Amino acid sequence: MRTEPIPGACPHPVPIAFTEPWSYELSFPCDPRSPRIARTTLRAVLGAHELTELSYRAELLTSELTTNSVRHTKGPAAVRLQWRHPVLRVSVWDMSPDLPKPYAPPEHPDAEAGRGMAILELVADRWGGCAIGEGAYGPGGKTVWFELALGV
């Protein structure tokens, strides 16, 4: 068994400290499988950074936002995870400039849709959104984000 370093090989980097910031971004097509892929990616990132305490709420809200992007837009979208100790911010961008409408109870209590904004309001510690004008760096669209604080 070889114990000395291999000449010319780079050693592994030191893991990022828990309190240091990081971010990950996943672009995805307008495809019904994309929300599941986004949730799985989010779960893997939070697990790797030992933030599983935030996983359930983060997965629920990410699922809502990415599903809305796939359902209501025609183009690509992206989800971005940002850690700024002790807050996780998840942002979902898509090509539609239309911000979500405020929650209004569905007309029919058995309706299968229309509760996403209520879930966002109840589960997120903070959330918001902004329309983005088209510019020199690419298409416009909108970003809807939520934040979850560790230990809340």
mmCIF file of C-alpha atoms in Angstrom:
data_model
loop_
_atom_site.group_PDB
_atom_site.id
_atom_site.type_symbol
_atom_site.label_atom_id
_atom_site.label_comp_id
_atom_site.label_asym_id
_atom_site.label_seq_id
_atom_site.Cartn_x
_atom_site.Cartn_y
_atom_site.Cartn_z
ATOM 1 C CA MET A 1 0.000 0.000 0.000
ATOM 2 C CA ARG A 2 1.362 3.405 -1.032
ATOM 3 C CA THR A 3 1.430 6.031 1.740
ATOM 4 C CA GLU A 4 3.489 8.865 0.253
ATOM 5 C CA PRO A 5 1.815 11.454 -1.986
ATOM 6 C CA ILE A 6 1.782 10.814 -5.709
ATOM 7 C CA PRO A 7 4.142 13.292 -7.409
ATOM 8 C CA GLY A 8 2.224 15.954 -9.320
ATOM 9 C CA ALA A 9 -1.149 15.034 -7.771
ATOM 10 C CA CYS A 10 -3.179 17.801 -6.150
ATOM 11 C CA PRO A 11 -4.322 17.139 -2.576
ATOM 12 C CA HIS A 12 -8.028 17.408 -1.802
ATOM 13 C CA PRO A 13 -9.113 20.874 -0.696
ATOM 14 C CA VAL A 14 -10.113 21.453 2.904
ATOM 15 C CA PRO A 15 -13.922 21.367 3.333
ATOM 16 C CA ILE A 16 -15.641 24.734 3.634
ATOM 17 C CA ALA A 17 -16.225 25.667 7.281
ATOM 18 C CA PHE A 18 -19.846 25.487 8.464
ATOM 19 C CA THR A 19 -20.055 29.256 8.935
ATOM 20 C CA GLU A 20 -18.448 30.125 5.578
ATOM 21 C CA PRO A 21 -20.728 31.091 2.658
ATOM 22 C CA TRP A 22 -21.303 28.861 -0.363
ATOM 23 C CA SER A 23 -23.692 28.620 -3.306
ATOM 24 C CA TYR A 24 -24.811 26.031 -5.858
ATOM 25 C CA GLU A 25 -26.898 26.520 -8.971
ATOM 26 C CA LEU A 26 -28.828 24.045 -11.101
ATOM 27 C CA SER A 27 -30.306 24.992 -14.475
ATOM 28 C CA PHE A 28 -33.162 22.854 -15.721
ATOM 29 C CA PRO A 29 -35.424 22.604 -18.768
ATOM 30 C CA CYS A 30 -39.186 23.016 -18.831
ATOM 31 C CA ASP A 31 -39.770 19.320 -18.106
ATOM 32 C CA PRO A 32 -42.080 17.673 -15.552
ATOM 33 C CA ARG A 33 -39.100 15.743 -14.100
ATOM 34 C CA SER A 34 -37.212 18.932 -13.228
ATOM 35 C CA PRO A 35 -38.822 19.614 -9.805
ATOM 36 C CA ARG A 36 -37.868 16.108 -8.618
ATOM 37 C CA ILE A 37 -34.308 16.607 -9.849
ATOM 38 C CA ALA A 38 -34.145 19.988 -8.081
ATOM 39 C CA ARG A 39 -35.405 18.441 -4.794
ATOM 40 C CA THR A 40 -32.917 15.577 -5.034
ATOM 41 C CA THR A 41 -30.059 17.996 -5.703
ATOM 42 C CA LEU A 42 -31.114 20.228 -2.813
ATOM 43 C CA ARG A 43 -31.293 17.229 -0.455
ATOM 44 C CA ALA A 44 -27.799 16.099 -1.515
ATOM 45 C CA VAL A 45 -26.300 19.576 -1.013
ATOM 46 C CA LEU A 46 -27.903 20.086 2.394
ATOM 47 C CA GLY A 47 -26.847 16.599 3.490
ATOM 48 C CA ALA A 48 -23.257 17.161 2.381
ATOM 49 C CA HIS A 49 -23.140 20.446 4.323
ATOM 50 C CA GLU A 50 -24.803 18.861 7.396
ATOM 51 C CA LEU A 51 -27.921 21.032 7.101
ATOM 52 C CA THR A 52 -30.490 18.226 7.085
ATOM 53 C CA GLU A 53 -32.494 20.140 9.725
ATOM 54 C CA LEU A 54 -33.572 22.451 6.883
ATOM 55 C CA SER A 55 -34.247 19.711 4.314
ATOM 56 C CA TYR A 56 -37.962 19.070 4.795
ATOM 57 C CA ARG A 57 -39.043 22.711 4.589
ATOM 58 C CA ALA A 58 -36.523 23.508 1.836
ATOM 59 C CA GLU A 59 -37.657 20.544 -0.284
ATOM 60 C CA LEU A 60 -41.339 21.427 0.113
ATOM 61 C CA LEU A 61 -40.833 25.052 -0.911
ATOM 62 C CA THR A 62 -38.372 24.246 -3.700
ATOM 63 C CA SER A 63 -40.886 21.765 -5.064
ATOM 64 C CA GLU A 64 -43.611 24.431 -5.073
ATOM 65 C CA LEU A 65 -41.478 27.050 -6.837
ATOM 66 C CA THR A 66 -39.900 24.733 -9.410
ATOM 67 C CA THR A 67 -43.263 23.122 -10.184
ATOM 68 C CA ASN A 68 -44.747 26.578 -10.798
ATOM 69 C CA SER A 69 -41.854 27.384 -13.150
ATOM 70 C CA VAL A 70 -42.365 24.198 -15.150
ATOM 71 C CA ARG A 71 -46.154 24.563 -15.201
ATOM 72 C CA HIS A 72 -46.452 28.239 -16.022
ATOM 73 C CA THR A 73 -43.468 29.045 -18.249
ATOM 74 C CA LYS A 74 -42.177 27.715 -21.532
ATOM 75 C CA GLY A 75 -38.424 28.143 -21.182
ATOM 76 C CA PRO A 76 -35.582 27.030 -18.974
ATOM 77 C CA ALA A 77 -35.337 27.801 -15.271
ATOM 78 C CA ALA A 78 -32.752 27.578 -12.494
ATOM 79 C CA VAL A 79 -32.597 27.033 -8.766
ATOM 80 C CA ARG A 80 -29.840 28.571 -6.656
ATOM 81 C CA LEU A 81 -28.927 27.619 -3.097
ATOM 82 C CA GLN A 82 -26.982 30.140 -1.022
ATOM 83 C CA TRP A 83 -25.729 29.628 2.520
ATOM 84 C CA ARG A 84 -24.986 32.705 4.591
ATOM 85 C CA HIS A 85 -24.714 31.295 8.120
ATOM 86 C CA PRO A 86 -27.270 30.813 9.681
ATOM 87 C CA VAL A 87 -29.604 31.417 6.698
ATOM 88 C CA LEU A 88 -30.268 29.310 3.606
ATOM 89 C CA ARG A 89 -31.708 31.218 0.642
ATOM 90 C CA VAL A 90 -33.208 29.281 -2.252
ATOM 91 C CA SER A 91 -34.010 31.272 -5.406
ATOM 92 C CA VAL A 92 -35.885 30.012 -8.441
ATOM 93 C CA TRP A 93 -35.514 31.936 -11.695
ATOM 94 C CA ASP A 94 -37.614 31.437 -14.799
ATOM 95 C CA MET A 95 -38.256 33.338 -18.015
ATOM 96 C CA SER A 96 -41.729 34.645 -17.139
ATOM 97 C CA PRO A 97 -41.735 38.223 -15.815
ATOM 98 C CA ASP A 98 -45.079 37.596 -14.057
ATOM 99 C CA LEU A 99 -44.713 37.506 -10.290
ATOM 100 C CA PRO A 100 -46.936 35.089 -8.376
ATOM 101 C CA LYS A 101 -50.272 36.476 -7.283
ATOM 102 C CA PRO A 102 -50.926 36.799 -3.533
ATOM 103 C CA TYR A 103 -52.663 33.832 -1.972
ATOM 104 C CA ALA A 104 -56.433 33.687 -2.315
ATOM 105 C CA PRO A 105 -58.352 30.635 -1.070
ATOM 106 C CA PRO A 106 -59.429 28.328 -3.911
ATOM 107 C CA GLU A 107 -63.076 28.592 -4.906
ATOM 108 C CA HIS A 108 -63.534 24.874 -4.294
ATOM 109 C CA PRO A 109 -62.129 23.325 -1.091
ATOM 110 C CA ASP A 110 -61.178 20.150 -2.986
ATOM 111 C CA ALA A 111 -59.186 22.006 -5.679
ATOM 112 C CA GLU A 112 -55.848 20.334 -6.448
ATOM 113 C CA ALA A 113 -53.955 23.574 -7.086
ATOM 114 C CA GLY A 114 -53.775 27.128 -5.836
ATOM 115 C CA ARG A 115 -52.204 26.726 -2.403
ATOM 116 C CA GLY A 116 -48.546 27.242 -3.270
ATOM 117 C CA MET A 117 -48.343 30.841 -2.090
ATOM 118 C CA ALA A 118 -50.057 29.945 1.203
ATOM 119 C CA ILE A 119 -47.494 27.191 1.754
ATOM 120 C CA LEU A 120 -44.687 29.631 0.979
ATOM 121 C CA GLU A 121 -46.134 32.173 3.423
ATOM 122 C CA LEU A 122 -46.578 29.614 6.212
ATOM 123 C CA VAL A 123 -43.344 27.626 5.884
ATOM 124 C CA ALA A 124 -40.663 30.146 4.856
ATOM 125 C CA ASP A 125 -39.045 32.438 7.408
ATOM 126 C CA ARG A 126 -38.934 35.139 4.697
ATOM 127 C CA TRP A 127 -39.707 35.187 0.999
ATOM 128 C CA GLY A 128 -39.999 37.571 -1.897
ATOM 129 C CA GLY A 129 -39.617 37.976 -5.612
ATOM 130 C CA CYS A 130 -38.642 40.425 -8.297
ATOM 131 C CA ALA A 131 -39.117 40.780 -12.019
ATOM 132 C CA ILE A 132 -35.907 41.102 -14.017
ATOM 133 C CA GLY A 133 -35.794 43.188 -17.179
ATOM 134 C CA GLU A 134 -34.085 41.793 -20.255
ATOM 135 C CA GLY A 135 -30.587 43.148 -20.553
ATOM 136 C CA ALA A 136 -27.130 42.770 -21.979
ATOM 137 C CA TYR A 137 -26.470 39.646 -19.890
ATOM 138 C CA GLY A 138 -29.438 37.637 -21.069
ATOM 139 C CA PRO A 139 -33.166 37.167 -20.779
ATOM 140 C CA GLY A 140 -35.236 38.776 -18.081
ATOM 141 C CA GLY A 141 -37.860 36.857 -16.229
ATOM 142 C CA LYS A 142 -38.326 36.726 -12.499
ATOM 143 C CA THR A 143 -36.786 35.311 -9.370
ATOM 144 C CA VAL A 144 -38.822 34.083 -6.420
ATOM 145 C CA TRP A 145 -36.846 33.267 -3.281
ATOM 146 C CA PHE A 146 -37.314 32.064 0.259
ATOM 147 C CA GLU A 147 -35.106 31.946 3.324
ATOM 148 C CA LEU A 148 -34.890 29.432 6.135
ATOM 149 C CA ALA A 149 -32.877 30.172 9.260
ATOM 150 C CA LEU A 150 -31.103 27.377 11.106
ATOM 151 C CA GLY A 151 -32.499 26.810 14.586
ATOM 152 C CA VAL A 152 -35.803 28.629 13.986
#
